[in-house]
PDB file of C-alpha atoms in Angstrom:
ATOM      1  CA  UNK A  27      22.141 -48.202  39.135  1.00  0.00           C
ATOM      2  CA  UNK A  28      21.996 -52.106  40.612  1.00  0.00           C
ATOM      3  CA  UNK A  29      22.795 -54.621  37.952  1.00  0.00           C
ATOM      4  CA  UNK A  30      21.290 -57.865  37.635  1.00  0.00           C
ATOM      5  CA  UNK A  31      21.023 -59.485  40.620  1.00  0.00           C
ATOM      6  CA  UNK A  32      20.400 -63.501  40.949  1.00  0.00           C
ATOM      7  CA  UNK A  33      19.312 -65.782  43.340  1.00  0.00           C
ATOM      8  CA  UNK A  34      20.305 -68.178  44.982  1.00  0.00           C
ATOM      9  CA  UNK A  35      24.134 -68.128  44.029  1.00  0.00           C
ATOM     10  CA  UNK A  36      24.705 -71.485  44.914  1.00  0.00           C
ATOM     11  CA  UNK A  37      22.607 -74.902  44.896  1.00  0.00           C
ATOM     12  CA  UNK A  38      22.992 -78.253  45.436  1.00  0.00           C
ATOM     13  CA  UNK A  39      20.252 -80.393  44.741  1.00  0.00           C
ATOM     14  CA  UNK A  40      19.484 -84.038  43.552  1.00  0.00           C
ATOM     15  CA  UNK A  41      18.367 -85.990  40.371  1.00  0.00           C
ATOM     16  CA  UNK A  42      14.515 -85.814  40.215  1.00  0.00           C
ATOM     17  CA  UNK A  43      14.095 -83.081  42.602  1.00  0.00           C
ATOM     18  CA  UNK A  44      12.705 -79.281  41.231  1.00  0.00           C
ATOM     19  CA  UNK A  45      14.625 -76.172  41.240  1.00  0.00           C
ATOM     20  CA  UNK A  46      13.372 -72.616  41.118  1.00  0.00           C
ATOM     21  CA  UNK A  47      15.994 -69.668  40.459  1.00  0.00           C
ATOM     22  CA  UNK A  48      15.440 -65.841  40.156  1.00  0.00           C
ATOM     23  CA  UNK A  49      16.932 -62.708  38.454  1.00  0.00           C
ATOM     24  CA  UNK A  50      16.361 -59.472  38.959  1.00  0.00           C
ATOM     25  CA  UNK A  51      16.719 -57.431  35.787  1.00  0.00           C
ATOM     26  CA  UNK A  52      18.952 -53.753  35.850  1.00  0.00           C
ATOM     27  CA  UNK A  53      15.776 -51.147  36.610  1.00  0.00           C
ATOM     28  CA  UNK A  54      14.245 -49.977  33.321  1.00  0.00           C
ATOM     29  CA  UNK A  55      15.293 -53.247  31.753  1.00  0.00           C
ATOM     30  CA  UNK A  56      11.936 -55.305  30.283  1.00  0.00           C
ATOM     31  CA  UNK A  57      13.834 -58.247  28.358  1.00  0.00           C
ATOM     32  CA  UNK A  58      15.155 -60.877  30.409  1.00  0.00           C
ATOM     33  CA  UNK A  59      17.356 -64.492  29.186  1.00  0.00           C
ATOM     34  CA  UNK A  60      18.450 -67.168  30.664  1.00  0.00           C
ATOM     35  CA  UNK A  61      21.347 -68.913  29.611  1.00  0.00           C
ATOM     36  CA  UNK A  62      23.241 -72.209  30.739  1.00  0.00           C
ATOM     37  CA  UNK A  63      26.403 -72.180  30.562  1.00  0.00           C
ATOM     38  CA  UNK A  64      28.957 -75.454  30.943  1.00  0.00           C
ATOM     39  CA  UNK A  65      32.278 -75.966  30.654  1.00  0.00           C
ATOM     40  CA  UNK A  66      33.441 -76.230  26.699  1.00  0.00           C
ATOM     41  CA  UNK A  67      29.607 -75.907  25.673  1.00  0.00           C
ATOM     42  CA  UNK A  68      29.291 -72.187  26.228  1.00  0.00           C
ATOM     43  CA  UNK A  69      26.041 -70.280  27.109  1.00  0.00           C
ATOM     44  CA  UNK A  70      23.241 -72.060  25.237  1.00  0.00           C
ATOM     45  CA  UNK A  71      20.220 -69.791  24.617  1.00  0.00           C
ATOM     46  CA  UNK A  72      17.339 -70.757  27.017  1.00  0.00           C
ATOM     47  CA  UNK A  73      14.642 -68.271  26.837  1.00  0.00           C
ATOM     48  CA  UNK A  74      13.580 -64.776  26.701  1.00  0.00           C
ATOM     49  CA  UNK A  75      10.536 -62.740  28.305  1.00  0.00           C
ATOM     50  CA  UNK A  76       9.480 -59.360  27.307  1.00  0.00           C
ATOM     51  CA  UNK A  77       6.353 -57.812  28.867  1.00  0.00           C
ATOM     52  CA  UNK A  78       5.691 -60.907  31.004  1.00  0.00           C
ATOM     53  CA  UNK A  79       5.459 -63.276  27.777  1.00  0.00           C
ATOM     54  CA  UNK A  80       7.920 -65.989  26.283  1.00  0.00           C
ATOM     55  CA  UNK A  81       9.671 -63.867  22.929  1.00  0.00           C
ATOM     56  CA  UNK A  82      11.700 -66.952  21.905  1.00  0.00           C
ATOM     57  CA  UNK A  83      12.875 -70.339  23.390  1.00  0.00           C
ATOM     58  CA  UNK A  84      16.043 -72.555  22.535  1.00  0.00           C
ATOM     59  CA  UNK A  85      16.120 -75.849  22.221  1.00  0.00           C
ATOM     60  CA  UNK A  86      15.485 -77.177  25.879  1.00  0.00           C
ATOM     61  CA  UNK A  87      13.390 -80.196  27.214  1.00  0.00           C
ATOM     62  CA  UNK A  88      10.292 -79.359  28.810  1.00  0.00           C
ATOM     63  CA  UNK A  89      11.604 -79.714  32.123  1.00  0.00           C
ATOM     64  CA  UNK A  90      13.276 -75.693  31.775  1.00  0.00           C
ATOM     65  CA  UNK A  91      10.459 -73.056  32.239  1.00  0.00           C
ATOM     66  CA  UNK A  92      10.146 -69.575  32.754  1.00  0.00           C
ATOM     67  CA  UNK A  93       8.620 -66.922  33.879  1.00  0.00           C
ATOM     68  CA  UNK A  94       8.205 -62.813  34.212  1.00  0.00           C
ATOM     69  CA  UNK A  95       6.213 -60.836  36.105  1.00  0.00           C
ATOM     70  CA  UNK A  96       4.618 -57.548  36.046  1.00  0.00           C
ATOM     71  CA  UNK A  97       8.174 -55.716  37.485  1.00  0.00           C
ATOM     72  CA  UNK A  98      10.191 -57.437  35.165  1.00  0.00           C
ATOM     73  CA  UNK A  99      11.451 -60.106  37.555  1.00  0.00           C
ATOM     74  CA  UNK A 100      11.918 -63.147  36.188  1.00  0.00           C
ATOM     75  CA  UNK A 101      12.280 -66.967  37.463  1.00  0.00           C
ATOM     76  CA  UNK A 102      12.883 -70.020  35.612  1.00  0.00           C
ATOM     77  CA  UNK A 103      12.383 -73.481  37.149  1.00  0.00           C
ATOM     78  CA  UNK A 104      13.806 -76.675  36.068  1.00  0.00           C
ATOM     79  CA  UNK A 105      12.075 -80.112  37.178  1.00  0.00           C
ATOM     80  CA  UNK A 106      12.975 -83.580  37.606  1.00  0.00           C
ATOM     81  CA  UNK A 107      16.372 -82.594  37.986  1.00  0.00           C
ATOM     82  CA  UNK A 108      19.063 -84.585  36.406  1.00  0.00           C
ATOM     83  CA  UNK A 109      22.905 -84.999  36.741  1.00  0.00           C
ATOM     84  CA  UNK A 110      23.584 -82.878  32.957  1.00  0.00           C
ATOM     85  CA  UNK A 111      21.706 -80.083  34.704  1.00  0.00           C
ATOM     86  CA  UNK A 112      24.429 -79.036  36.681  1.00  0.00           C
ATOM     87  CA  UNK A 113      25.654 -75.955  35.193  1.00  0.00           C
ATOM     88  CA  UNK A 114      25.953 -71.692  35.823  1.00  0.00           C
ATOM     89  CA  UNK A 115      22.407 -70.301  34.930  1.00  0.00           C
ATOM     90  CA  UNK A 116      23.119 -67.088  33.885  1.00  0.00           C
ATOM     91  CA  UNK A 117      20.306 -64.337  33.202  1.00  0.00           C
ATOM     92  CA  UNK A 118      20.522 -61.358  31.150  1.00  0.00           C
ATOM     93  CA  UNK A 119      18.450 -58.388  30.921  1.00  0.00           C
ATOM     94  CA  UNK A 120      18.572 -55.453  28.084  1.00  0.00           C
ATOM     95  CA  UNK A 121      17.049 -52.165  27.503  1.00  0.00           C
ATOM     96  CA  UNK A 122      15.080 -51.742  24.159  1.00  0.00           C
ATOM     97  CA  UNK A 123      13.791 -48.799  22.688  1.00  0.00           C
ATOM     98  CA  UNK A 124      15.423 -46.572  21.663  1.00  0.00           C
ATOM     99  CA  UNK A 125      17.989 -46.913  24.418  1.00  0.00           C
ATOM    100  CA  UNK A 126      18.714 -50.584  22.881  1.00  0.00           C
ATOM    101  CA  UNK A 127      22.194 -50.959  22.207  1.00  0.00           C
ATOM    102  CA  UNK A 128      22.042 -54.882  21.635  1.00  0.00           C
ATOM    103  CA  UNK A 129      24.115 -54.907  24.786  1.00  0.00           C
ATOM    104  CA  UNK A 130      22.850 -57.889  27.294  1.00  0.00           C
ATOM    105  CA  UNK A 131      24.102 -57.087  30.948  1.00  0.00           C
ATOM    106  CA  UNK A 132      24.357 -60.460  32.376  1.00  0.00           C
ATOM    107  CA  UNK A 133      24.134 -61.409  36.105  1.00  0.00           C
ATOM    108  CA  UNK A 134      26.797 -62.944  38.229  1.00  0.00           C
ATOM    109  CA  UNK A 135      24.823 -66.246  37.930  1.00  0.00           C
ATOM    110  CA  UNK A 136      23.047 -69.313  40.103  1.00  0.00           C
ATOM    111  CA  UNK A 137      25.431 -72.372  40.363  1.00  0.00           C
ATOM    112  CA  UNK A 138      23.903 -75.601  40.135  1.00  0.00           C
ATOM    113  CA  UNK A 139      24.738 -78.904  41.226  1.00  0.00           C
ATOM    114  CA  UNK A 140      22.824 -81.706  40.752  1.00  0.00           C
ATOM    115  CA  UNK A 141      23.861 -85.415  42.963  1.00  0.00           C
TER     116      UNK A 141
ATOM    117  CA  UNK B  17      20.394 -74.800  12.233  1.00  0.00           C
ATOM    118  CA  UNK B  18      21.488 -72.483  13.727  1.00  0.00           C
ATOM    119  CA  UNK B  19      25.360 -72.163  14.808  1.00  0.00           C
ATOM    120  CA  UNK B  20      28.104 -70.510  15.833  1.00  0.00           C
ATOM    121  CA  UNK B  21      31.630 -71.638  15.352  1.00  0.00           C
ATOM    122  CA  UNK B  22      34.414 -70.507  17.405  1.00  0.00           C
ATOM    123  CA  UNK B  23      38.028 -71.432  16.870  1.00  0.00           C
ATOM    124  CA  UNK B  24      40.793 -72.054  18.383  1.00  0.00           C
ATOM    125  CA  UNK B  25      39.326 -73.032  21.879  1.00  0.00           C
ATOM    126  CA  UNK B  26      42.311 -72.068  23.890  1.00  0.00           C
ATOM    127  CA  UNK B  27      44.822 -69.790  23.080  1.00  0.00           C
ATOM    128  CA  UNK B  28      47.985 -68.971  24.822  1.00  0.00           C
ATOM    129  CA  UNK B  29      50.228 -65.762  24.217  1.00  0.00           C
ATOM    130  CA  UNK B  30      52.986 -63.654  25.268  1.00  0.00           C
ATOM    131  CA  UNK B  31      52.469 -60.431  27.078  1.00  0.00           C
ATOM    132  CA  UNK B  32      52.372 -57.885  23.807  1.00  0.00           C
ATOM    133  CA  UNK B  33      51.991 -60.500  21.221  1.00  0.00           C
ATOM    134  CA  UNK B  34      48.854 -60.010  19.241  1.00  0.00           C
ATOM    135  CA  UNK B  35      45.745 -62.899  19.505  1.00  0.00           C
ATOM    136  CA  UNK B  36      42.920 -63.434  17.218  1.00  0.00           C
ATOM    137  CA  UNK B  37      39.384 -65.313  17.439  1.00  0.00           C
ATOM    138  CA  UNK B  38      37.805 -66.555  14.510  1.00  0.00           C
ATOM    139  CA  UNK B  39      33.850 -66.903  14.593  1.00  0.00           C
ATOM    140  CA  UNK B  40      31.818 -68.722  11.691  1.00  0.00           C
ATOM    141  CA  UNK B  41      28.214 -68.042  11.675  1.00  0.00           C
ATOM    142  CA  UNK B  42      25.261 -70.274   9.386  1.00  0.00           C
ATOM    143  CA  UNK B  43      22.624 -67.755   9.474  1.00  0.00           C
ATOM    144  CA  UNK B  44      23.258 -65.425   6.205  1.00  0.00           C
ATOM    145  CA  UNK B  45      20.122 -63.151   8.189  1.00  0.00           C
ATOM    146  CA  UNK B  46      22.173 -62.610  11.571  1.00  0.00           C
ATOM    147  CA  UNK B  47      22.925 -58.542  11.344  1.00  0.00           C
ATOM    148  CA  UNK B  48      24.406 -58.076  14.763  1.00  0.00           C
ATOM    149  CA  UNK B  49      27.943 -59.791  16.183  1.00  0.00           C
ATOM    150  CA  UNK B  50      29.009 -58.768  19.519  1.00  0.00           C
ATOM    151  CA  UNK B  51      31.794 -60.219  21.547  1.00  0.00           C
ATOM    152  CA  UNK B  52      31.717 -60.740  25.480  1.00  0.00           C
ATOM    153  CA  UNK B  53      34.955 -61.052  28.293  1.00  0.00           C
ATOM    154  CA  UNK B  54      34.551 -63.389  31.173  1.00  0.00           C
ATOM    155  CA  UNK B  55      36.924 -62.956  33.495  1.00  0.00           C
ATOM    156  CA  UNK B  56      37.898 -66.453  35.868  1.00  0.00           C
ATOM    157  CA  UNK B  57      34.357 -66.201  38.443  1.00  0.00           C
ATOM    158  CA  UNK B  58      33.193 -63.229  36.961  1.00  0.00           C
ATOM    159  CA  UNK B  59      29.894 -62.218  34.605  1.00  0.00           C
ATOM    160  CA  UNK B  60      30.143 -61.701  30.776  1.00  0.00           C
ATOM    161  CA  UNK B  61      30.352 -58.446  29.738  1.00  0.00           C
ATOM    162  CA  UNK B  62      30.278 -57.068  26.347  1.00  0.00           C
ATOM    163  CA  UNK B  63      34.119 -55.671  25.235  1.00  0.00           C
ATOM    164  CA  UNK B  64      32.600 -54.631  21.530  1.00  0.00           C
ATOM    165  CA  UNK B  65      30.626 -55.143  18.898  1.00  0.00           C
ATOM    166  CA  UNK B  66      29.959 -54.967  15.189  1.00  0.00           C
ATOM    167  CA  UNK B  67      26.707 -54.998  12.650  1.00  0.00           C
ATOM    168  CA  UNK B  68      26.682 -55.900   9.437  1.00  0.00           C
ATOM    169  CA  UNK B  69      26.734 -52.614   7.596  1.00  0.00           C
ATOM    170  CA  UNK B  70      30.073 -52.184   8.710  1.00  0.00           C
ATOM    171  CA  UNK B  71      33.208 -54.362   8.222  1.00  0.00           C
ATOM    172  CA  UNK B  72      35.254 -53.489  11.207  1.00  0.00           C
ATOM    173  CA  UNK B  73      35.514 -51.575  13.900  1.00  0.00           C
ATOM    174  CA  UNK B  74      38.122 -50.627  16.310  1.00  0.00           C
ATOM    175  CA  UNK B  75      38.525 -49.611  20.615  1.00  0.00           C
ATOM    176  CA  UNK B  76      41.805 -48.761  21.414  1.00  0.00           C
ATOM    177  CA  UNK B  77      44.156 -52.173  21.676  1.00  0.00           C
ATOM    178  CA  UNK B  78      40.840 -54.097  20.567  1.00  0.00           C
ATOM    179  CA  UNK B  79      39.176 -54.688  16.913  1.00  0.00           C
ATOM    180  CA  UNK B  80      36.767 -57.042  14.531  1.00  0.00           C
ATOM    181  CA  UNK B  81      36.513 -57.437  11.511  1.00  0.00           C
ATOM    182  CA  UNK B  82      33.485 -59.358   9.557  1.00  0.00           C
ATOM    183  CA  UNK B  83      32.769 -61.031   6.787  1.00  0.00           C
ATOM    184  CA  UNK B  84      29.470 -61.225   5.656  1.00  0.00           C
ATOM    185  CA  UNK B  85      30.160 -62.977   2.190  1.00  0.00           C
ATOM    186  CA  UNK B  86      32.290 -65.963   4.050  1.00  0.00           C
ATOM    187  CA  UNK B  87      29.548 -65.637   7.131  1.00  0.00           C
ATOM    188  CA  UNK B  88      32.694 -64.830   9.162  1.00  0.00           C
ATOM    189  CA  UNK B  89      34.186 -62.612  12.006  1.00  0.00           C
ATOM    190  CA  UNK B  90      37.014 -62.066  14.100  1.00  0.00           C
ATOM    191  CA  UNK B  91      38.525 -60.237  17.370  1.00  0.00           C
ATOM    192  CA  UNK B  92      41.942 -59.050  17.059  1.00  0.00           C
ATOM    193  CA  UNK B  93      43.853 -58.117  20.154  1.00  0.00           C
ATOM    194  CA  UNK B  94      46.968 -56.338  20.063  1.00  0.00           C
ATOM    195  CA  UNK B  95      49.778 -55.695  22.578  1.00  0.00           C
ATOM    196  CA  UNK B  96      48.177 -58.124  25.374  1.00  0.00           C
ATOM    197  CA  UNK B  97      48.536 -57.756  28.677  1.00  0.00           C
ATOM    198  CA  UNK B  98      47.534 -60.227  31.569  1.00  0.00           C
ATOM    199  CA  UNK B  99      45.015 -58.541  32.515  1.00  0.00           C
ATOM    200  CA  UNK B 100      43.273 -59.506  28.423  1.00  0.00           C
ATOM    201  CA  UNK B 101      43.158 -63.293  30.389  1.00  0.00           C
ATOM    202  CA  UNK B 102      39.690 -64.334  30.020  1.00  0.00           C
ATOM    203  CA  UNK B 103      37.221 -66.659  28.223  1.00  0.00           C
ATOM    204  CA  UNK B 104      35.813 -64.786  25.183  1.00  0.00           C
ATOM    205  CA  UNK B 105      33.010 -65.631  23.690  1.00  0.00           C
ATOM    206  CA  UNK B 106      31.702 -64.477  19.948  1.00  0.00           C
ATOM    207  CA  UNK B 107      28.162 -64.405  19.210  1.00  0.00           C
ATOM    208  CA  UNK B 108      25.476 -63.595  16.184  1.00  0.00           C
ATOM    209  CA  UNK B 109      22.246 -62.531  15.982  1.00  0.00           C
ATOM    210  CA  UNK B 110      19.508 -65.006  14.740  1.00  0.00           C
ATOM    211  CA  UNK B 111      15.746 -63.855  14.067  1.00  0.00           C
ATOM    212  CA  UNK B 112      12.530 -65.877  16.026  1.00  0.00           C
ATOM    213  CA  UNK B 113      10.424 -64.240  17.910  1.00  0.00           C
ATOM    214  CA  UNK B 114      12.124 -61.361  18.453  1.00  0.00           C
ATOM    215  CA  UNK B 115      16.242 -60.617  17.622  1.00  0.00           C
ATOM    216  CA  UNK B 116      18.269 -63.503  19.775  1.00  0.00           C
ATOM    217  CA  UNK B 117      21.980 -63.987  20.405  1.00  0.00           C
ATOM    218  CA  UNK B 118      23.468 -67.434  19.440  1.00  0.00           C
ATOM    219  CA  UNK B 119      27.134 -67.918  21.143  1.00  0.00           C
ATOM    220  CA  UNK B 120      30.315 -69.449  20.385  1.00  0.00           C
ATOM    221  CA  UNK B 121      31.831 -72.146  22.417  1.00  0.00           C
ATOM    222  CA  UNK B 122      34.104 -69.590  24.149  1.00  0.00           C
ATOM    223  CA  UNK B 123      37.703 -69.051  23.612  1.00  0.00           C
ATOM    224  CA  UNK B 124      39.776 -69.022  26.738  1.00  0.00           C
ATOM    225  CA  UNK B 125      42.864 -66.492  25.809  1.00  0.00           C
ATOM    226  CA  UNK B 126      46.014 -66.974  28.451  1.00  0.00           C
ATOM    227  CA  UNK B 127      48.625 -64.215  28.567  1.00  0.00           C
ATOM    228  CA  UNK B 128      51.746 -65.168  29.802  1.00  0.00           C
ATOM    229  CA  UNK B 129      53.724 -62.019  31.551  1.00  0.00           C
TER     230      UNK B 129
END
């Protein structure tokens, strides 16, 4: 079975500029999370889709949206771009149901670097 | 709000030495406490977990132990090797719209051959 794949794995991009990154959840897999993660802040808690809607949300600025879709793909976009942005975006996807272990399976992530 | 603590931040060892990770949690509701590996480049991956009817639970070299009165837990590795070289990063469970993980601020663990 694949496991989550994400897309791009690399960026570079500049302040005010919009990004859009994607994950591709392990088949079978409906909840998807995004995560930043920076060096001595850890992964911070972005947001979470389940059936194509938003379960729960950290505490991000507007500016960090998601999205899933009907296959359980899911995007999240960040606008205006600025230099703090510049992080790994990680995504995560997990099985529930009765097959729900807790376990998130976590993708190989989308480097970002904002100029 | 809500928060996990994670302490020491770095932690350096020598191969076979034991190394714990202490983990303070704030939210007396949080009923699920795993613990990931991330390898230098690599993608977390869970190494074990523990929920609160239980206070600890064990995987060969690797344990942890929780708690729930002090809002505490803790990874114990024993006999490291350098291959146990990683960031490690606690979690707990926090209610909204559905069960989320709040993390630590990682540990990175160095073992010294």
């Amino acid at each position: 079975k694949a496991g989550v794949t994400q897309t791009p794995r690399y960026l570079i991009k500049t302040r005010g500029q919009q990004v859009t990154l994607s994950c591709s959840p392990i088949s079978g897999h409906r909840s998807v999370s995004w995560y930043q993660q920076t060096p001595g802040q850890g992964l911070q808690f972005l947001f979470e889709y389940f059936s194509e809607t938003q379960r729960n949300k950290g505490n991000f600025p507007g500016r960090f949206s998601g999205r899933q879709f009907s296959n359980s793909r899911s995007e999240m976009n960040v606008s205006t771009l600025e230099l703090g942005d510049s992080a790994l975006y990680l995504c995560a996807s997990k099985h529930l149901g009765q097959a729900n272990t807790g376990e998130l399976f976590f993708g190989e992530g989308s480097r970002l670097t904002v100029l | 709000g809500e928060n996990v603590e994670q302490h020491p931040s770095t932690l350096s060892v020598q191969e076979g030495d034991s190394a714990v990770i202490k983990c303070t949690y704030s939210d007396s509701a949080s009923n699920y406490f795993p613990w990931y590996k991330q390898e230098l480049g690599k993608r977390p991956q869970l190494i074990i977990d523990i929920r609160s009817n239980v206070g600890e639970k064990k995987d060969q070299r690797i344990a942890v132990t929780l708690n729930k009165t002090a809002k505490h837990f803790s990874l114990h590795i024993t006999e490291t090797q350098p291959e146990d070289s990683a960031v490690y990063f606690c979690a707990a469970s926090i209610k909204g719209g559905s069960e989320k993980l709040v993390f630590g601020k990682g540990m990175k663990l160095t073992v010294n051959p």
